[in-house]
Amino acid sequence: MAARLGALLLLLLLVLAPQVFAPVLRLLTENGAPAIYDQGSLLDLTLDHIALVAGSTAASALAAVLLGILVTRPAGREFLPLSRAVVNVGQVFPPVAVLAIAVPLVGFGLRPTLIALVLYGLLPIFENTIAGLDGVSPPVMEAARGMGLGPRQRFLSVELPLALPVILAGIRLSTVINIGTATIGSTVAAKGLGEVILAGLGTSNTAFILQGGLIVGLLAVLVYDGLGLIEARLARRAGRV
């Protein structure tokens, strides 16, 4: 708990009161360069970054979970190899390559970044959805059938709740991956913390790079930890260890 609170406090200070760190960060600058990123609001960039990750992860989760449900039904099993090939596209082509393809088609800014992040985030959620649904104990499903529950009731009341912790683990992994990957969106003019890192790289300002990297890293740690707590609670309710 103390570590979580410490990480949260450090993140808030970096975003809301970055001047607190100016004496330390000034040691990393040269030739009178600014120690604190001054080309925009760190709070606004952090909120833009969070919104970008949240939107892309939500889209990935919706598509991957629905596809995972489809291929775990008897009528959809035959589509499993094709579905795996589709969701693997985001892993075969790195986000930078997807951006290079998407920019000529949809222009600069938010849209090509969203496309890259959505594709990149599909695989962990899809595979965990399949693992979670296929991992439900057959005796449990038989018991539900014996109680007179129909296919839809068994899915909504038994199968999905039991699989939910495993599905959430995939969403957690996808979210954390995209928190780091979203920084590349700044190369195509998408708003986010990548701006701070790119500004540091462009001016050889290590202080800027450290600020952007720390905020992204703390966000990833806190989100991973927070989703992990939710996952553990759902697992306890579902009777999983």
mmCIF file of C-alpha atoms in Angstrom, residues 93-225:
data_model
loop_
_atom_site.group_PDB
_atom_site.id
_atom_site.type_symbol
_atom_site.label_atom_id
_atom_site.label_comp_id
_atom_site.label_asym_id
_atom_site.label_seq_id
_atom_site.Cartn_x
_atom_site.Cartn_y
_atom_site.Cartn_z
ATOM 1 C CA PHE A 93 3.431 -5.503 -38.020
ATOM 2 C CA PRO A 94 4.898 -3.246 -35.303
ATOM 3 C CA PRO A 95 2.928 -0.077 -34.468
ATOM 4 C CA VAL A 96 5.459 2.106 -36.289
ATOM 5 C CA ALA A 97 4.821 0.164 -39.502
ATOM 6 C CA VAL A 98 1.053 0.418 -39.002
ATOM 7 C CA LEU A 99 1.425 4.185 -38.554
ATOM 8 C CA ALA A 100 3.403 4.404 -41.781
ATOM 9 C CA ILE A 101 0.590 2.617 -43.626
ATOM 10 C CA ALA A 102 -2.283 4.392 -41.873
ATOM 11 C CA VAL A 103 -1.089 7.999 -42.201
ATOM 12 C CA PRO A 104 -1.458 8.157 -46.018
ATOM 13 C CA LEU A 105 -4.955 6.684 -45.661
ATOM 14 C CA VAL A 106 -6.423 8.627 -42.726
ATOM 15 C CA GLY A 107 -4.007 11.508 -42.235
ATOM 16 C CA PHE A 108 -1.965 12.637 -39.240
ATOM 17 C CA GLY A 109 -3.147 12.876 -35.657
ATOM 18 C CA LEU A 110 -5.297 10.671 -33.473
ATOM 19 C CA ARG A 111 -6.783 8.273 -36.032
ATOM 20 C CA PRO A 112 -3.639 6.473 -37.256
ATOM 21 C CA THR A 113 -2.446 6.124 -33.657
ATOM 22 C CA LEU A 114 -5.758 4.595 -32.605
ATOM 23 C CA ILE A 115 -5.583 2.116 -35.485
ATOM 24 C CA ALA A 116 -2.063 1.054 -34.488
ATOM 25 C CA LEU A 117 -2.919 0.685 -30.801
ATOM 26 C CA VAL A 118 -6.176 -1.186 -31.400
ATOM 27 C CA LEU A 119 -4.443 -3.713 -33.651
ATOM 28 C CA TYR A 120 -1.535 -4.081 -31.228
ATOM 29 C CA GLY A 121 -3.838 -4.685 -28.274
ATOM 30 C CA LEU A 122 -6.041 -7.420 -29.779
ATOM 31 C CA LEU A 123 -3.929 -10.540 -29.246
ATOM 32 C CA PRO A 124 -3.604 -10.670 -25.411
ATOM 33 C CA ILE A 125 -7.332 -10.061 -24.917
ATOM 34 C CA PHE A 126 -8.377 -12.540 -27.611
ATOM 35 C CA GLU A 127 -6.182 -15.350 -26.298
ATOM 36 C CA ASN A 128 -7.224 -14.759 -22.691
ATOM 37 C CA THR A 129 -10.877 -14.716 -23.675
ATOM 38 C CA ILE A 130 -10.479 -18.139 -25.292
ATOM 39 C CA ALA A 131 -8.467 -19.451 -22.326
ATOM 40 C CA GLY A 132 -11.013 -18.157 -19.841
ATOM 41 C CA LEU A 133 -14.071 -19.531 -21.614
ATOM 42 C CA ASP A 134 -12.470 -22.873 -22.456
ATOM 43 C CA GLY A 135 -11.177 -23.149 -18.889
ATOM 44 C CA VAL A 136 -14.632 -23.248 -17.300
ATOM 45 C CA SER A 137 -15.060 -26.652 -15.663
ATOM 46 C CA PRO A 138 -17.312 -29.029 -17.674
ATOM 47 C CA PRO A 139 -18.962 -30.349 -14.469
ATOM 48 C CA VAL A 140 -19.981 -26.788 -13.617
ATOM 49 C CA MET A 141 -21.580 -26.367 -17.032
ATOM 50 C CA GLU A 142 -23.313 -29.735 -16.672
ATOM 51 C CA ALA A 143 -24.666 -28.679 -13.294
ATOM 52 C CA ALA A 144 -26.004 -25.469 -14.816
ATOM 53 C CA ARG A 145 -27.613 -27.470 -17.607
ATOM 54 C CA GLY A 146 -29.135 -29.803 -15.026
ATOM 55 C CA MET A 147 -30.666 -26.809 -13.252
ATOM 56 C CA GLY A 148 -32.588 -26.056 -16.420
ATOM 57 C CA LEU A 149 -30.555 -23.054 -17.594
ATOM 58 C CA GLY A 150 -30.654 -22.462 -21.336
ATOM 59 C CA PRO A 151 -27.549 -21.736 -23.445
ATOM 60 C CA ARG A 152 -27.850 -17.964 -23.049
ATOM 61 C CA GLN A 153 -28.455 -18.198 -19.305
ATOM 62 C CA ARG A 154 -25.515 -20.586 -18.865
ATOM 63 C CA PHE A 155 -23.258 -18.211 -20.742
ATOM 64 C CA LEU A 156 -24.321 -15.023 -18.941
ATOM 65 C CA SER A 157 -24.770 -16.461 -15.451
ATOM 66 C CA VAL A 158 -22.056 -19.123 -15.272
ATOM 67 C CA GLU A 159 -19.531 -19.214 -18.106
ATOM 68 C CA LEU A 160 -18.814 -15.490 -18.538
ATOM 69 C CA PRO A 161 -18.511 -14.659 -14.791
ATOM 70 C CA LEU A 162 -16.085 -17.552 -14.298
ATOM 71 C CA ALA A 163 -14.009 -16.522 -17.323
ATOM 72 C CA LEU A 164 -14.026 -12.795 -16.474
ATOM 73 C CA PRO A 165 -10.847 -12.742 -14.292
ATOM 74 C CA VAL A 166 -8.827 -14.356 -17.084
ATOM 75 C CA ILE A 167 -10.307 -11.972 -19.668
ATOM 76 C CA LEU A 168 -9.458 -9.009 -17.432
ATOM 77 C CA ALA A 169 -5.859 -10.250 -17.180
ATOM 78 C CA GLY A 170 -5.624 -9.949 -20.971
ATOM 79 C CA ILE A 171 -7.140 -6.466 -20.877
ATOM 80 C CA ARG A 172 -4.661 -5.478 -18.154
ATOM 81 C CA LEU A 173 -1.707 -6.668 -20.238
ATOM 82 C CA SER A 174 -3.004 -4.931 -23.356
ATOM 83 C CA THR A 175 -3.564 -1.677 -21.459
ATOM 84 C CA VAL A 176 -0.071 -1.590 -19.989
ATOM 85 C CA ILE A 177 1.517 -2.376 -23.358
ATOM 86 C CA ASN A 178 -0.439 0.454 -24.971
ATOM 87 C CA ILE A 179 0.515 2.975 -22.272
ATOM 88 C CA GLY A 180 4.108 2.648 -23.437
ATOM 89 C CA THR A 181 3.351 2.167 -27.126
ATOM 90 C CA ALA A 182 1.081 5.244 -27.284
ATOM 91 C CA THR A 183 4.146 7.486 -27.012
ATOM 92 C CA ILE A 184 4.896 6.811 -30.689
ATOM 93 C CA GLY A 185 1.681 8.600 -31.600
ATOM 94 C CA SER A 186 3.461 11.909 -31.158
ATOM 95 C CA THR A 187 5.515 11.134 -34.252
ATOM 96 C CA VAL A 188 2.317 11.608 -36.276
ATOM 97 C CA ALA A 189 1.025 14.612 -34.286
ATOM 98 C CA ALA A 190 -1.201 12.750 -31.810
ATOM 99 C CA LYS A 191 -1.369 14.457 -28.423
ATOM 100 C CA GLY A 192 0.272 12.559 -25.580
ATOM 101 C CA LEU A 193 3.343 12.160 -23.415
ATOM 102 C CA GLY A 194 5.391 11.187 -26.435
ATOM 103 C CA GLU A 195 5.638 14.925 -27.115
ATOM 104 C CA VAL A 196 7.768 15.378 -24.005
ATOM 105 C CA ILE A 197 10.079 12.504 -24.910
ATOM 106 C CA LEU A 198 10.390 13.597 -28.537
ATOM 107 C CA ALA A 199 11.144 17.176 -27.456
ATOM 108 C CA GLY A 200 13.941 15.834 -25.283
ATOM 109 C CA LEU A 201 15.340 13.675 -28.061
ATOM 110 C CA GLY A 202 15.157 16.522 -30.553
ATOM 111 C CA THR A 203 17.050 18.939 -28.312
ATOM 112 C CA SER A 204 19.292 16.421 -26.508
ATOM 113 C CA ASN A 205 17.561 17.408 -23.278
ATOM 114 C CA THR A 206 17.781 14.440 -20.917
ATOM 115 C CA ALA A 207 15.568 16.181 -18.371
ATOM 116 C CA PHE A 208 12.607 16.191 -20.783
ATOM 117 C CA ILE A 209 13.169 12.534 -21.665
ATOM 118 C CA LEU A 210 13.257 11.608 -17.974
ATOM 119 C CA GLN A 211 10.065 13.531 -17.211
ATOM 120 C CA GLY A 212 8.111 11.890 -20.021
ATOM 121 C CA GLY A 213 9.515 8.455 -19.278
ATOM 122 C CA LEU A 214 8.790 8.676 -15.550
ATOM 123 C CA ILE A 215 5.175 9.736 -16.058
ATOM 124 C CA VAL A 216 4.570 6.952 -18.592
ATOM 125 C CA GLY A 217 6.264 4.393 -16.351
ATOM 126 C CA LEU A 218 4.317 5.426 -13.245
ATOM 127 C CA LEU A 219 1.055 5.348 -15.190
ATOM 128 C CA ALA A 220 1.830 1.811 -16.369
ATOM 129 C CA VAL A 221 2.696 0.608 -12.854
ATOM 130 C CA LEU A 222 -0.389 2.145 -11.239
ATOM 131 C CA VAL A 223 -2.794 0.926 -13.926
ATOM 132 C CA TYR A 224 -1.296 -2.574 -13.859
ATOM 133 C CA ASP A 225 -1.588 -2.673 -10.074
#
